[in-house]
Coordinates of C-alpha atoms in Angstrom, one line a residue:
M154 CA 118.0 112.9 5.9
S155 CA 121.8 113.2 5.9
E156 CA 123.5 116.3 4.8
S157 CA 125.1 116.4 1.5
P158 CA 129.0 116.6 1.6
L159 CA 128.7 119.6 -0.8
S160 CA 126.6 121.6 1.7
H161 CA 127.3 123.5 4.9
L162 CA 123.7 123.9 5.8
G163 CA 124.1 121.6 8.8
V164 CA 125.6 124.6 10.7
L165 CA 122.1 125.9 11.2
R166 CA 121.5 122.8 13.4
E167 CA 125.0 122.9 14.9
G168 CA 124.3 126.5 16.1
L169 CA 121.3 125.3 18.1
A170 CA 123.4 122.6 19.5
F171 CA 125.9 125.1 20.7
I172 CA 123.1 127.1 22.5
R173 CA 121.9 124.0 24.2
R174 CA 125.3 123.4 25.7
H175 CA 124.9 126.4 28.1
P176 CA 121.2 127.1 28.4
F177 CA 121.4 129.4 31.4
Q178 CA 124.1 131.5 29.8
A179 CA 122.0 131.6 26.5
V180 CA 119.0 132.9 28.5
A181 CA 121.0 135.5 30.2
L182 CA 122.6 136.8 27.0
T183 CA 119.1 136.9 25.3
L184 CA 117.7 139.0 28.3
M185 CA 120.7 141.2 28.1
A186 CA 120.1 141.7 24.4
M187 CA 116.5 142.7 25.1
A188 CA 117.5 145.3 27.7
L189 CA 120.4 146.7 25.7
A190 CA 118.2 147.1 22.6
Q191 CA 115.9 149.3 24.7
L192 CA 118.9 151.6 25.3
G193 CA 118.6 152.8 21.8
P194 CA 115.3 154.8 22.3
A195 CA 116.4 155.7 25.8
L196 CA 119.6 157.4 24.4
E197 CA 117.5 159.0 21.7
L198 CA 115.3 160.6 24.3
A199 CA 118.2 161.6 26.5
S200 CA 120.0 163.3 23.6
G201 CA 116.9 165.2 22.5
A202 CA 117.5 164.4 18.9
G203 CA 113.8 163.9 18.0
P204 CA 112.5 161.6 15.4
N205 CA 115.3 160.9 13.0
P206 CA 115.4 157.6 10.9
L207 CA 119.1 158.2 10.3
L208 CA 120.0 158.4 14.0
Q209 CA 117.8 155.6 15.2
P210 CA 120.2 152.8 14.0
I211 CA 123.2 154.6 15.4
F212 CA 121.6 154.7 18.9
G213 CA 120.5 151.1 18.5
L214 CA 124.0 150.0 17.7
A215 CA 125.5 152.0 20.5
G216 CA 123.1 150.3 23.0
L217 CA 124.1 146.8 21.7
L218 CA 127.8 147.6 21.7
P219 CA 128.7 145.7 24.9
L220 CA 126.8 142.6 23.7
E221 CA 128.6 142.6 20.4
M222 CA 132.0 143.8 21.8
Y223 CA 132.5 141.4 24.6
F224 CA 129.7 139.0 25.6
I225 CA 128.9 137.1 22.4
P226 CA 132.6 136.8 21.4
R227 CA 133.3 135.5 24.9
L228 CA 130.6 132.8 24.5
Q229 CA 132.1 131.9 21.0
A230 CA 135.6 131.5 22.6
L231 CA 134.2 129.2 25.3
L232 CA 132.3 127.1 22.9
D233 CA 135.4 126.9 20.6
A234 CA 137.6 125.8 23.5
E235 CA 135.1 123.0 24.5
S236 CA 134.7 121.9 20.9
V237 CA 138.2 122.0 19.5
N238 CA 140.5 122.5 22.5
A239 CA 143.1 123.9 20.1
P240 CA 146.6 124.9 21.5
E241 CA 145.7 128.5 20.7
N242 CA 142.5 128.4 22.7
P243 CA 142.6 125.5 25.2
V244 CA 139.9 124.7 27.6
R245 CA 142.1 125.3 30.7
S246 CA 143.1 128.8 29.7
W247 CA 140.5 130.1 27.2
Q248 CA 139.5 132.9 29.5
E249 CA 143.1 134.2 29.6
A250 CA 143.5 133.9 25.9
F251 CA 140.2 135.7 25.2
D252 CA 141.1 138.6 27.5
A253 CA 144.3 139.2 25.7
R254 CA 142.7 139.2 22.3
W255 CA 139.1 140.6 22.4
L256 CA 139.9 144.3 22.2
K257 CA 142.2 143.9 19.3
T258 CA 139.7 141.7 17.5
F259 CA 136.9 144.3 18.2
L260 CA 138.9 147.0 16.7
V261 CA 139.6 145.0 13.6
R262 CA 135.9 144.2 13.3
V263 CA 135.1 147.9 13.4
G264 CA 137.7 148.7 10.8
L265 CA 136.4 146.0 8.5
S266 CA 132.8 147.1 9.1
V267 CA 133.8 150.7 8.2
A268 CA 135.5 149.5 5.0
I269 CA 132.6 147.3 4.0
G270 CA 130.1 150.0 4.7
L271 CA 132.0 152.6 2.6
G272 CA 132.5 150.1 -0.2
L273 CA 128.7 149.2 -0.2
L274 CA 127.8 152.9 0.1
L275 CA 130.0 154.2 -2.6
F276 CA 130.5 151.4 -5.2
L277 CA 128.6 148.4 -3.8
I278 CA 131.0 145.8 -5.3
P279 CA 134.1 146.7 -3.3
G280 CA 132.1 146.3 -0.1
I281 CA 131.0 142.9 -1.0
V282 CA 134.4 141.9 -2.0
V283 CA 135.9 143.0 1.4
L284 CA 133.3 141.2 3.3
T285 CA 133.6 138.0 1.2
L286 CA 137.4 137.8 1.2
Y287 CA 138.2 139.0 4.8
G288 CA 135.1 138.6 6.9
W289 CA 136.6 135.5 8.8
A290 CA 139.7 137.4 9.9
P291 CA 138.4 138.8 13.3
M292 CA 137.2 135.3 14.3
R293 CA 140.6 133.9 13.3
M294 CA 142.4 136.4 15.4
L295 CA 140.1 135.9 18.4
L296 CA 140.1 132.0 18.4
R297 CA 143.6 131.3 17.1
G298 CA 145.5 134.4 18.1
E299 CA 146.9 135.2 14.7
A300 CA 148.1 138.6 13.7
L301 CA 146.1 140.7 11.3
L302 CA 147.9 139.9 8.0
P303 CA 148.0 136.1 8.5
A304 CA 144.2 136.2 9.6
L305 CA 143.4 138.1 6.5
K306 CA 145.3 135.7 4.3
W307 CA 143.7 132.7 6.0
S308 CA 140.2 134.2 5.4
Q309 CA 141.0 134.8 1.7
A310 CA 142.3 131.3 1.3
A311 CA 139.3 129.7 3.0
M312 CA 136.8 131.6 0.9
A313 CA 138.7 130.7 -2.3
R314 CA 138.4 127.1 -1.5
Q315 CA 134.9 126.8 -0.3
W316 CA 133.0 129.9 -1.3
P317 CA 130.0 128.3 -2.8
R318 CA 129.2 126.3 0.3
I319 CA 130.0 129.2 2.6
I320 CA 127.7 131.5 0.6
Q321 CA 124.9 128.9 0.6
A322 CA 125.1 128.6 4.5
V323 CA 125.2 132.3 5.0
L324 CA 122.3 133.0 2.6
A325 CA 120.2 130.4 4.6
M326 CA 121.0 132.2 7.8
L327 CA 120.1 135.5 6.2
L328 CA 116.8 134.0 5.0
V329 CA 115.8 133.0 8.5
A330 CA 116.6 136.6 9.7
L331 CA 114.7 138.1 6.9
V332 CA 111.6 135.9 7.7
Y333 CA 111.8 137.0 11.2
Q334 CA 112.1 140.7 10.3
V335 CA 109.1 140.5 7.9
A336 CA 107.0 138.8 10.5
A337 CA 108.0 141.2 13.2
S338 CA 107.3 144.2 11.0
W339 CA 103.9 142.8 10.0
A340 CA 102.9 142.2 13.7
L341 CA 104.1 145.7 14.8
D342 CA 102.0 147.4 12.0
R343 CA 98.9 145.8 13.5
L344 CA 99.8 146.2 17.2
L345 CA 100.8 149.8 17.1
P346 CA 98.5 152.9 16.3
M347 CA 99.1 154.6 13.0
V348 CA 102.3 156.4 12.8
D349 CA 104.3 158.4 10.3
P350 CA 105.6 155.9 7.7
D351 CA 108.7 158.0 7.2
L352 CA 109.6 158.4 10.9
G353 CA 108.1 155.2 12.3
P354 CA 107.0 155.0 16.0
S355 CA 108.5 157.6 18.5
A356 CA 111.2 156.8 20.9
M357 CA 108.8 156.9 23.8
V358 CA 106.5 154.3 22.1
R359 CA 109.5 152.1 21.3
L360 CA 110.6 152.3 24.9
R361 CA 107.3 151.6 26.6
H362 CA 105.3 149.4 24.3
P363 CA 105.5 145.7 25.3
A364 CA 105.7 144.6 21.7
F365 CA 109.1 146.0 21.3
W366 CA 110.4 144.3 24.4
I367 CA 109.0 141.0 23.1
F368 CA 110.5 141.4 19.6
N369 CA 113.8 142.5 21.0
L370 CA 113.8 139.4 23.1
A371 CA 113.2 137.4 20.0
G372 CA 115.8 139.3 18.1
G373 CA 118.3 138.6 20.8
M374 CA 117.6 134.9 20.5
L375 CA 118.0 135.1 16.8
N376 CA 121.4 137.0 17.0
L377 CA 122.7 134.4 19.5
W378 CA 121.8 131.6 17.2
L379 CA 123.4 133.3 14.2
S380 CA 126.6 133.9 16.1
C381 CA 126.8 130.2 17.2
S382 CA 126.0 129.1 13.6
M383 CA 128.9 131.3 12.3
L384 CA 131.2 129.7 14.8
A385 CA 130.1 126.3 13.5
L386 CA 130.7 127.3 10.0
Y387 CA 134.2 128.6 11.0
H388 CA 135.0 125.2 12.5
R389 CA 134.1 123.6 9.2
L390 CA 136.2 125.9 7.3
E391 CA 139.1 125.2 9.7
S392 CA 138.8 121.4 9.6
A393 CA 138.7 121.5 5.8
A394 CA 141.9 123.6 5.7
V395 CA 143.8 120.9 7.7
P396 CA 144.9 117.9 5.7
A397 CA 143.7 114.5 6.9
P398 CA 146.3 112.4 8.7

């Protein structure tokens, strides 16, 4: 069944195709994601913070920082160079271009994440607006080397032109992630002994129980697929922005 021209749902399949291009690198990143996810409870134990549902996601994000900051964007830059070979990110020198851009891109991602989080926390709608209009700016800066303001304007223009198809594709990705999260929570509830529903399993249990290692491995695979699918979606937005010859 062919994809409708009014749909971007094909990016879900294209994300898998990106992963299959470099299977060994994909396996290595998935194993790295599993190991880094276990740094969260290890940091929690080392800090002596004790059971705290507010600190658990902070420690978890700190553990995954190297993956999100460097290794996944690096794979995206490689796949973009192989797929598009744009002058701003050519195959022959993609590594040099990435090394010159990744830190600035990461800082912009952090800034946008803080703005989105504050908007969601305080007023909800402003956070959604910031995410919707400017969420593509970091990828534009990483892959095409644009400055911050032009990247923000490009993201806003791309969303204005294609927002129904973009939201459709993103919601489909989120649905897959939600199904995985529900299935993992259901399985963990039956594999683990009874725990405090407010605090959840202790850091020691999360560090030692094999189920958490397995689900962190699956979560790493899911995160890699989502990142590759977002790259495929970006390519569609970019090709639509270029007029046909």
